[in-house]
PDB file of C-alpha atoms and ligand atoms in Angstrom:
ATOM      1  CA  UNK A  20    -137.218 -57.573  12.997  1.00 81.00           C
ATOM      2  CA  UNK A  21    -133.924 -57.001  11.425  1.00 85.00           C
ATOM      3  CA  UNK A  22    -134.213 -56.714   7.529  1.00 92.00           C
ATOM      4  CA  UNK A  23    -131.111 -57.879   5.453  1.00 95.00           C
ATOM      5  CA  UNK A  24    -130.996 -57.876   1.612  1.00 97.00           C
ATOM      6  CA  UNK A  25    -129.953 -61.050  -0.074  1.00 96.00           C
ATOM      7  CA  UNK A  26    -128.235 -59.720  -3.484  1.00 96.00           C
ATOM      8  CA  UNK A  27    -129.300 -62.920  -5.608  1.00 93.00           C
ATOM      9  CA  UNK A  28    -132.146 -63.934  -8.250  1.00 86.00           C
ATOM     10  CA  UNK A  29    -131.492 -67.495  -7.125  1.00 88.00           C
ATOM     11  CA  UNK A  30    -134.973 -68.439  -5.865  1.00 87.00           C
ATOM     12  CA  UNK A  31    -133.369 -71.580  -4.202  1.00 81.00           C
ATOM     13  CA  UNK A  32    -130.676 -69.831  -2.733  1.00 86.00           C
ATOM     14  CA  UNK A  33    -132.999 -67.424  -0.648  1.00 90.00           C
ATOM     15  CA  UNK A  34    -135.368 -70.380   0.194  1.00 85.00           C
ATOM     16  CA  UNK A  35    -132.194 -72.317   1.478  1.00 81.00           C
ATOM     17  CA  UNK A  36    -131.116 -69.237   3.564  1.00 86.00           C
ATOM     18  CA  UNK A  37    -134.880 -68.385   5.072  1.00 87.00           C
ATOM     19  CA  UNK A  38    -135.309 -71.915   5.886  1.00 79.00           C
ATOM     20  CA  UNK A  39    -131.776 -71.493   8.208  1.00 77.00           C
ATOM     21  CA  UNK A  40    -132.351 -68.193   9.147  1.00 80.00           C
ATOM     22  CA  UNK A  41    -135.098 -68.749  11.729  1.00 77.00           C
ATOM     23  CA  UNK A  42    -136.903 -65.509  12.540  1.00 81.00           C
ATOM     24  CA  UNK A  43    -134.358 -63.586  14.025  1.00 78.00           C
ATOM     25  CA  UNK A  44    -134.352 -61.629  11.157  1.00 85.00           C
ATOM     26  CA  UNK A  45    -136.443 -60.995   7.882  1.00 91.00           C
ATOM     27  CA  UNK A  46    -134.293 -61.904   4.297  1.00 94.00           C
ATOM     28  CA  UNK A  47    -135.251 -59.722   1.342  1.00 95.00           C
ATOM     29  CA  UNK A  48    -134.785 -60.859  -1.860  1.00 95.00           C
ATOM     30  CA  UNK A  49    -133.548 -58.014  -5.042  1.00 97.00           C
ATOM     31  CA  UNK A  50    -137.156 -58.295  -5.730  1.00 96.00           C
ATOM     32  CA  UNK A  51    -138.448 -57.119  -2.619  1.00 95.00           C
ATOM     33  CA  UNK A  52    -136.815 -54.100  -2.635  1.00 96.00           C
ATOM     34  CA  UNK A  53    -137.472 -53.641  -6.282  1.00 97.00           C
ATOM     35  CA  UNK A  54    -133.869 -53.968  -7.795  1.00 97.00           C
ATOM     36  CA  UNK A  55    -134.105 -55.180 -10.913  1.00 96.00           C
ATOM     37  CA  UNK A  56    -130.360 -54.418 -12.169  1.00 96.00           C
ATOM     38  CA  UNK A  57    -127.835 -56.567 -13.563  1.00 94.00           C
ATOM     39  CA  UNK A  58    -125.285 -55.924 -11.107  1.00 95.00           C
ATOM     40  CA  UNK A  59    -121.926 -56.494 -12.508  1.00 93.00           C
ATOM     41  CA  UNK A  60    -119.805 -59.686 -11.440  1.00 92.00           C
ATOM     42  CA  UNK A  61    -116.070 -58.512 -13.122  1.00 94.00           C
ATOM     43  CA  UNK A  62    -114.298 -58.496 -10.166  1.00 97.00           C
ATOM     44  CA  UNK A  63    -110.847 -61.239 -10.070  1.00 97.00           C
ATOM     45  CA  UNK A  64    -112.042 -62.917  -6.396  1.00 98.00           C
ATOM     46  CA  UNK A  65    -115.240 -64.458  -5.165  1.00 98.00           C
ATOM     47  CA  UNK A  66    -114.350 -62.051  -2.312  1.00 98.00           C
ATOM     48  CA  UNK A  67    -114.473 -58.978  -5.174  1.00 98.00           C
ATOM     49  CA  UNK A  68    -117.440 -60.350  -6.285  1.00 98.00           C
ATOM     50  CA  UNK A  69    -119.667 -60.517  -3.462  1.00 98.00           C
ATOM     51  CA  UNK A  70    -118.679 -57.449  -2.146  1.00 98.00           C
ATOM     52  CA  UNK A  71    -119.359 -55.928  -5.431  1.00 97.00           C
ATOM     53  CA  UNK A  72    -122.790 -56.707  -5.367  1.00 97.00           C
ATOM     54  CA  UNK A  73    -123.513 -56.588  -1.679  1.00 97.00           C
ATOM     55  CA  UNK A  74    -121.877 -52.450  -2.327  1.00 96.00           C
ATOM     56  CA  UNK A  75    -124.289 -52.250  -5.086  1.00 97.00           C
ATOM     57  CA  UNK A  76    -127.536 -52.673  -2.903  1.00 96.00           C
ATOM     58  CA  UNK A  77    -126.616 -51.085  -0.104  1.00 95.00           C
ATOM     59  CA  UNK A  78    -125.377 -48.046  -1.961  1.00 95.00           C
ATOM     60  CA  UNK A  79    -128.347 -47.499  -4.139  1.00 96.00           C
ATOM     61  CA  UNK A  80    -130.853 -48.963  -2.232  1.00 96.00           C
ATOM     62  CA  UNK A  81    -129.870 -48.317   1.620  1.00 96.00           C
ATOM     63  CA  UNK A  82    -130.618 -51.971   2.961  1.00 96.00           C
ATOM     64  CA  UNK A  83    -128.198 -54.356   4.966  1.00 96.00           C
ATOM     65  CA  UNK A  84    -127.064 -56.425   2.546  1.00 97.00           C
ATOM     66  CA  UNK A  85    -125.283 -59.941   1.828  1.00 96.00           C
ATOM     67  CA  UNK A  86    -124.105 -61.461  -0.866  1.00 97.00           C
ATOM     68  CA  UNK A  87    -122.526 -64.818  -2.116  1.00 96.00           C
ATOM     69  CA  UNK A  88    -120.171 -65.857  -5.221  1.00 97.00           C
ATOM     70  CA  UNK A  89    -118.699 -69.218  -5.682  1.00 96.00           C
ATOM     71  CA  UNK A  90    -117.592 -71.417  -8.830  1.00 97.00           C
ATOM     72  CA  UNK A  91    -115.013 -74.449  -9.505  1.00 98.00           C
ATOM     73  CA  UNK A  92    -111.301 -74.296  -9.241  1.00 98.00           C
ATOM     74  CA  UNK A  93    -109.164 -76.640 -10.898  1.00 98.00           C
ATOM     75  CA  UNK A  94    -106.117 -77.593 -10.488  1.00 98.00           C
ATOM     76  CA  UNK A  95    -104.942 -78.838 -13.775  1.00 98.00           C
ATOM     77  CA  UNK A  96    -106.299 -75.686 -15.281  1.00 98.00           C
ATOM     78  CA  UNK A  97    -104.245 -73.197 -12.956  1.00 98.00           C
ATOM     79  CA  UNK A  98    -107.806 -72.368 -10.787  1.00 98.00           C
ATOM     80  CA  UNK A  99    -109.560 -71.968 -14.101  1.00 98.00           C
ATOM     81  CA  UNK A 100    -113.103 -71.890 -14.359  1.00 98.00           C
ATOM     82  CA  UNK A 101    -112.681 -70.229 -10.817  1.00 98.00           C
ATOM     83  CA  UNK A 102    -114.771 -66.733 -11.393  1.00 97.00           C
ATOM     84  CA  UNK A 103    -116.117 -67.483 -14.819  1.00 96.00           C
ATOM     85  CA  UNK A 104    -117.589 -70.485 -13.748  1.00 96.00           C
ATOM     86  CA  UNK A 105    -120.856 -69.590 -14.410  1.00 93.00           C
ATOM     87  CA  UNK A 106    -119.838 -68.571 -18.241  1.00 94.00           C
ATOM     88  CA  UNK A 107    -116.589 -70.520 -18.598  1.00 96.00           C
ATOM     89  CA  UNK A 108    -118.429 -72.102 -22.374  1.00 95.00           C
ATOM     90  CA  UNK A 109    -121.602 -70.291 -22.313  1.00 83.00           C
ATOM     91  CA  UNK A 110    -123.690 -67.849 -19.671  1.00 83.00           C
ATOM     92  CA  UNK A 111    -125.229 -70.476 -17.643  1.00 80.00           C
ATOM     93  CA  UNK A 112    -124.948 -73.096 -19.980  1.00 92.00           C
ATOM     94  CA  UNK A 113    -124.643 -76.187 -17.278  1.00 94.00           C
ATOM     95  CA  UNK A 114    -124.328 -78.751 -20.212  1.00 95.00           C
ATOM     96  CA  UNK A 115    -121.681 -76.768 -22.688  1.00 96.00           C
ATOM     97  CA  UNK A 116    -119.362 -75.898 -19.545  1.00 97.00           C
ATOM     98  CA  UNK A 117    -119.394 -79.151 -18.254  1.00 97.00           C
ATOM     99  CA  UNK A 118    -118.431 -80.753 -22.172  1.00 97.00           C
ATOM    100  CA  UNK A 119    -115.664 -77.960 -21.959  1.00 98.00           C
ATOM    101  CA  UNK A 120    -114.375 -78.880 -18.858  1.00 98.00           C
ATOM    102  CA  UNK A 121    -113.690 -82.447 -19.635  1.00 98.00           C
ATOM    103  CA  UNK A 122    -112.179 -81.305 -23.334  1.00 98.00           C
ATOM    104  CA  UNK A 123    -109.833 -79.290 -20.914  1.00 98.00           C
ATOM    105  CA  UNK A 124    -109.004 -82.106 -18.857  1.00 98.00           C
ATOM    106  CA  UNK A 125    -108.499 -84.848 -21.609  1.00 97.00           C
ATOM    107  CA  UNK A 126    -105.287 -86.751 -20.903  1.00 97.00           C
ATOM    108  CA  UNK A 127    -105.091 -85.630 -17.861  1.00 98.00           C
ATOM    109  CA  UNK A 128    -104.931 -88.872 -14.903  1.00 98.00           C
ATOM    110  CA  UNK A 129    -107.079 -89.003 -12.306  1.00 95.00           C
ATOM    111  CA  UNK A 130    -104.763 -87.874  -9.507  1.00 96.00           C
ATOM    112  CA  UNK A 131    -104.523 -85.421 -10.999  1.00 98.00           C
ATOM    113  CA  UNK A 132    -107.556 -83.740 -11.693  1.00 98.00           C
ATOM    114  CA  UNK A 133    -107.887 -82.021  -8.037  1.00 98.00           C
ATOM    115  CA  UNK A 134    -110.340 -79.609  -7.504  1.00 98.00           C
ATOM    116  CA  UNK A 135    -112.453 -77.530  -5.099  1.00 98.00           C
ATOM    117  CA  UNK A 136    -115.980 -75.711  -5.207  1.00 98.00           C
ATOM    118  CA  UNK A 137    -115.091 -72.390  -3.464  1.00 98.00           C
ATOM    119  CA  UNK A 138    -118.062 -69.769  -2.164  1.00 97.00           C
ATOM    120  CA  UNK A 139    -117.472 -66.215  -0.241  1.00 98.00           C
ATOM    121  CA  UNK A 140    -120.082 -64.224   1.253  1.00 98.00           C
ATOM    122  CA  UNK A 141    -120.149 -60.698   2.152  1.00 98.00           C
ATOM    123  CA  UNK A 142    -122.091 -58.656   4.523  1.00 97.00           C
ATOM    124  CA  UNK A 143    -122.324 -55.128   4.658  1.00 97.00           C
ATOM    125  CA  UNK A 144    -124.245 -54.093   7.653  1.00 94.00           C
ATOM    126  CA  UNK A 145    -124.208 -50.046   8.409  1.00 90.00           C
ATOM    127  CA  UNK A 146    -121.133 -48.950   8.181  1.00 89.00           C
ATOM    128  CA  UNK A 147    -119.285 -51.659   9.321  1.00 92.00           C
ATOM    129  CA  UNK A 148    -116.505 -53.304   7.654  1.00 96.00           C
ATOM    130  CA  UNK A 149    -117.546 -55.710   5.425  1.00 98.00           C
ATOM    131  CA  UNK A 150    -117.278 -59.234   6.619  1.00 98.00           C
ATOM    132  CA  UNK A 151    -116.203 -62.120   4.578  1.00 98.00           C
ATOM    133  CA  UNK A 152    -117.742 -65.870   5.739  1.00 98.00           C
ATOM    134  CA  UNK A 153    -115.862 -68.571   2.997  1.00 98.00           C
ATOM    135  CA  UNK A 154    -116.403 -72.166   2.574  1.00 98.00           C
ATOM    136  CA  UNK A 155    -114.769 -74.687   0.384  1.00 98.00           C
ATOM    137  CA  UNK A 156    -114.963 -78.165  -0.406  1.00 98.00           C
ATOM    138  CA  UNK A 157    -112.200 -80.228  -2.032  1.00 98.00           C
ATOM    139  CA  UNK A 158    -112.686 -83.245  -4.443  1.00 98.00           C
ATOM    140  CA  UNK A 159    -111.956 -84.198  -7.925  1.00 98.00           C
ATOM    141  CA  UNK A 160    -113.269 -84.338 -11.526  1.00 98.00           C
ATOM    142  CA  UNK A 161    -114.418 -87.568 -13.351  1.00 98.00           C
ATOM    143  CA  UNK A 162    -113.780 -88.058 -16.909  1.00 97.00           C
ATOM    144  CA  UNK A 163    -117.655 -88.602 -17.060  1.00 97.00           C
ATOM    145  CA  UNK A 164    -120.949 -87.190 -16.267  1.00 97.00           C
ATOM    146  CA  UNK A 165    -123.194 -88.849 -13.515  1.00 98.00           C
ATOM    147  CA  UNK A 166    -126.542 -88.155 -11.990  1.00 97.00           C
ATOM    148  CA  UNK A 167    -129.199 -86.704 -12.745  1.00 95.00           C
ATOM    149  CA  UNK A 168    -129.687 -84.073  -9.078  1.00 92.00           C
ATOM    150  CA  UNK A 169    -127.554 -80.703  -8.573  1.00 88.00           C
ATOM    151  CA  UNK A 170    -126.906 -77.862 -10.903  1.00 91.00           C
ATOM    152  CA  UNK A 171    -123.612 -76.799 -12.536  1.00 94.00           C
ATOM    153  CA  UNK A 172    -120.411 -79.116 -12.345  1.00 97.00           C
ATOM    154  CA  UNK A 173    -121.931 -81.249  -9.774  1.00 96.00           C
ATOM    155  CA  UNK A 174    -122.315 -84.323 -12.469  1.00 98.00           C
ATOM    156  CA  UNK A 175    -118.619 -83.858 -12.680  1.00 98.00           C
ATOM    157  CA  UNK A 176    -117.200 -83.484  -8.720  1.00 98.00           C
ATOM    158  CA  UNK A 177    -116.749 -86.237  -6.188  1.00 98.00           C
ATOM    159  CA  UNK A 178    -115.681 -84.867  -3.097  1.00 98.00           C
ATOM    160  CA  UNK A 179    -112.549 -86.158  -1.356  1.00 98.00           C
ATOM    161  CA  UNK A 180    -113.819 -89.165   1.357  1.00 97.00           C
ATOM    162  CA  UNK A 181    -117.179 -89.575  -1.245  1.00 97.00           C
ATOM    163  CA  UNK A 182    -117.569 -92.045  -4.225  1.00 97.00           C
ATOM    164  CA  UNK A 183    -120.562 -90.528  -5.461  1.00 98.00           C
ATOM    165  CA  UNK A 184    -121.013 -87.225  -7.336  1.00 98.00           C
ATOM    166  CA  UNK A 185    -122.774 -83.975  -5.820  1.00 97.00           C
ATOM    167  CA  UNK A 186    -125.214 -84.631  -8.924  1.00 97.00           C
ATOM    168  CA  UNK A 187    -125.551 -88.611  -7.031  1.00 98.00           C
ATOM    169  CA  UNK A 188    -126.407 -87.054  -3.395  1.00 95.00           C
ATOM    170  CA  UNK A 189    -128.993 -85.936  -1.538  1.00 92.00           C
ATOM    171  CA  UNK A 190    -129.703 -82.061  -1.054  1.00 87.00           C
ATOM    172  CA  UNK A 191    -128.985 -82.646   2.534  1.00 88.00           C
ATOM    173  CA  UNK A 192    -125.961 -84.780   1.833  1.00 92.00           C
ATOM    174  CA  UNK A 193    -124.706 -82.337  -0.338  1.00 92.00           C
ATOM    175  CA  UNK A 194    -125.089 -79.341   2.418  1.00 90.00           C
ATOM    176  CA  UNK A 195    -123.808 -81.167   5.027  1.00 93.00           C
ATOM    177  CA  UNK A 196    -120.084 -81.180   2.998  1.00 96.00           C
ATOM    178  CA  UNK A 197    -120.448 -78.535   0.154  1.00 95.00           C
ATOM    179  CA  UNK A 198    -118.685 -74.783   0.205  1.00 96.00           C
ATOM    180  CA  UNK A 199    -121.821 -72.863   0.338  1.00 94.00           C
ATOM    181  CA  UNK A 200    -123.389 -75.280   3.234  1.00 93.00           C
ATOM    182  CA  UNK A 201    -119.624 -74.047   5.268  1.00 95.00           C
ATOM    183  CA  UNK A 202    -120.086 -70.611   4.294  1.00 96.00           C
ATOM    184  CA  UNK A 203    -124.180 -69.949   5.132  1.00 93.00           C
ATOM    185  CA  UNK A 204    -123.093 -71.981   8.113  1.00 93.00           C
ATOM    186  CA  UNK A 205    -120.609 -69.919   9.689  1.00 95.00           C
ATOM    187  CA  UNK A 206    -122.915 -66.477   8.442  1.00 95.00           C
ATOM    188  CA  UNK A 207    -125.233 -67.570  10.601  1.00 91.00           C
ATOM    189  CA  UNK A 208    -123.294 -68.265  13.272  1.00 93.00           C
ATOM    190  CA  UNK A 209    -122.030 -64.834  13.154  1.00 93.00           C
ATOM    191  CA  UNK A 210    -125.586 -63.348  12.738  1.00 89.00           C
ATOM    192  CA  UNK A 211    -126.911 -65.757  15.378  1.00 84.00           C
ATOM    193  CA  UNK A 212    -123.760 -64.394  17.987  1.00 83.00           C
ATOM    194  CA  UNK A 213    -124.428 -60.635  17.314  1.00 75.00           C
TER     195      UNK A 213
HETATM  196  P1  IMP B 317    -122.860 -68.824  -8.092  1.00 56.89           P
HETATM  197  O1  IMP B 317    -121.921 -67.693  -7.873  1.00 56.89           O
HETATM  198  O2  IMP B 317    -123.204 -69.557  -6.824  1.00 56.89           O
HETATM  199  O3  IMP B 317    -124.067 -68.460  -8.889  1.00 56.89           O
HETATM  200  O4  IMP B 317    -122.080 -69.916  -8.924  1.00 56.89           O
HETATM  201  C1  IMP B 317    -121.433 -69.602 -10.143  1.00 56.89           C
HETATM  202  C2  IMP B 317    -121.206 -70.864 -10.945  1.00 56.89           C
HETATM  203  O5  IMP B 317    -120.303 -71.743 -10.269  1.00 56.89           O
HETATM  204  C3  IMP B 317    -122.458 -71.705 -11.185  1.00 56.89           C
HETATM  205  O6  IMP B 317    -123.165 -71.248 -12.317  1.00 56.89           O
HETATM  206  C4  IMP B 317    -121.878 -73.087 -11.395  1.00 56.89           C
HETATM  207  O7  IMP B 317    -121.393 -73.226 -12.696  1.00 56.89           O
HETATM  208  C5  IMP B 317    -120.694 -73.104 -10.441  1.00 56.89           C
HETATM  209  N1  IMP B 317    -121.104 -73.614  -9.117  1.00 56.89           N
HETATM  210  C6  IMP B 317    -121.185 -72.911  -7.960  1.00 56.89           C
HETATM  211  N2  IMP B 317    -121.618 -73.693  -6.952  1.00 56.89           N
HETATM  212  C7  IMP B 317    -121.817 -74.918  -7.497  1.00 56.89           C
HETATM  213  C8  IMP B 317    -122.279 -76.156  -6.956  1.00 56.89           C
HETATM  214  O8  IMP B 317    -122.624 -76.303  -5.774  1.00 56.89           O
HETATM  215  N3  IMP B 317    -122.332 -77.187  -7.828  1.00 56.89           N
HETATM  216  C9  IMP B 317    -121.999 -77.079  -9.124  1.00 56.89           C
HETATM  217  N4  IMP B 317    -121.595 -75.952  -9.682  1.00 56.89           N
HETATM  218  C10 IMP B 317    -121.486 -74.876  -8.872  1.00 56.89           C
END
């Protein structure tokens, strides 16, 4: 069975993408292969990003590889958290971004406070080219929290067409509409074609 590398430490990432993968082919996670590095994320793009760290493993540890990057542009803020998402307050501080984001966006009305969730993933198989799958979801920011589900800005995002926030929705729900649900999607089209 074909092997790929997924570059993540996300546990619920690679449990998403096994569940959708079928058995076609076999996804590795860094810690099947042994990688324990902190692969750098400094690049400007998702794009940069994902290749970075899909170059990473396959360089160093010879395995097809694929890997993802996403975060939260918004408007108002000129794309900003965008790549820093993760760290825009603090490293993976869901609670201190989140209170950051709405001092950023105080004053400012609701129509204006656009925004999208944006996700690229990159696959590196032999020496191919790498090839970019990209998803995106557009919506807007609420001047307040809700729900309790979700990770990150979801509290914060209502998608365009929804009244409830990604952090209101079901897992499935959320999928169905949300960047990274587009982007696995059309991966595994592509892997499903080849
Ligand atoms: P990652 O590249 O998927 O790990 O995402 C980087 C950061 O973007 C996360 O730490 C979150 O702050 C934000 N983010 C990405 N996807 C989502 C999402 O689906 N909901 C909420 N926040 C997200």
């Amino acid at each position: 069975m074909k092997k790929i590398v997924f570059a993540t430490n996300n546990a619920h990432k690679l449990d998403e993408l096994r569940r959708m993968a079928g058995d076609r082919f076999e996804i590795l996670s860094l810690k099947d292969i042994r990688c324990f590095d902190d692969i750098p994320e400094n690049e400007t793009t998702f794009e940069g990003n994902a290749l970075a760290k899909a170059r990473w493993v396959r360089d160093r540890y010879g395995y097809d590889c694929l890997a993802d990057d996403s975060g939260l542009e918004v408007d108002a803020l000129d794309g900003a958290p965008g790549v820093l998402s993760a760290r825009f307050a603090a490293e993976h501080d869901d609670a201190a971004n989140n209170k950051l984001l709405l001092a950023k966006l105080q004053g400012v009305p609701a129509q204006k406070r656009t925004a999208r969730f944006r996700t690229a993933i990159c696959l590196l198989e032999g020496d191919a080219e790498p090839r970019f799958f990209s998803g995106a979801v557009e919506g807007r920011i609420l001047d307040a929290p809700r729900g309790e589900g979700g990770f990150g800005y979801d509290p914060l995002f209502v998608a365009d067409g929804y009244t409830r926030t990604f952090a209101e929705t079901s897992a499935a729900e959320k999928d169905a509409v949300s960047h990274r649900g587009r982007a696995v999607r059309a991966l595994l089209h592509y892997l499903h074609a080849e």
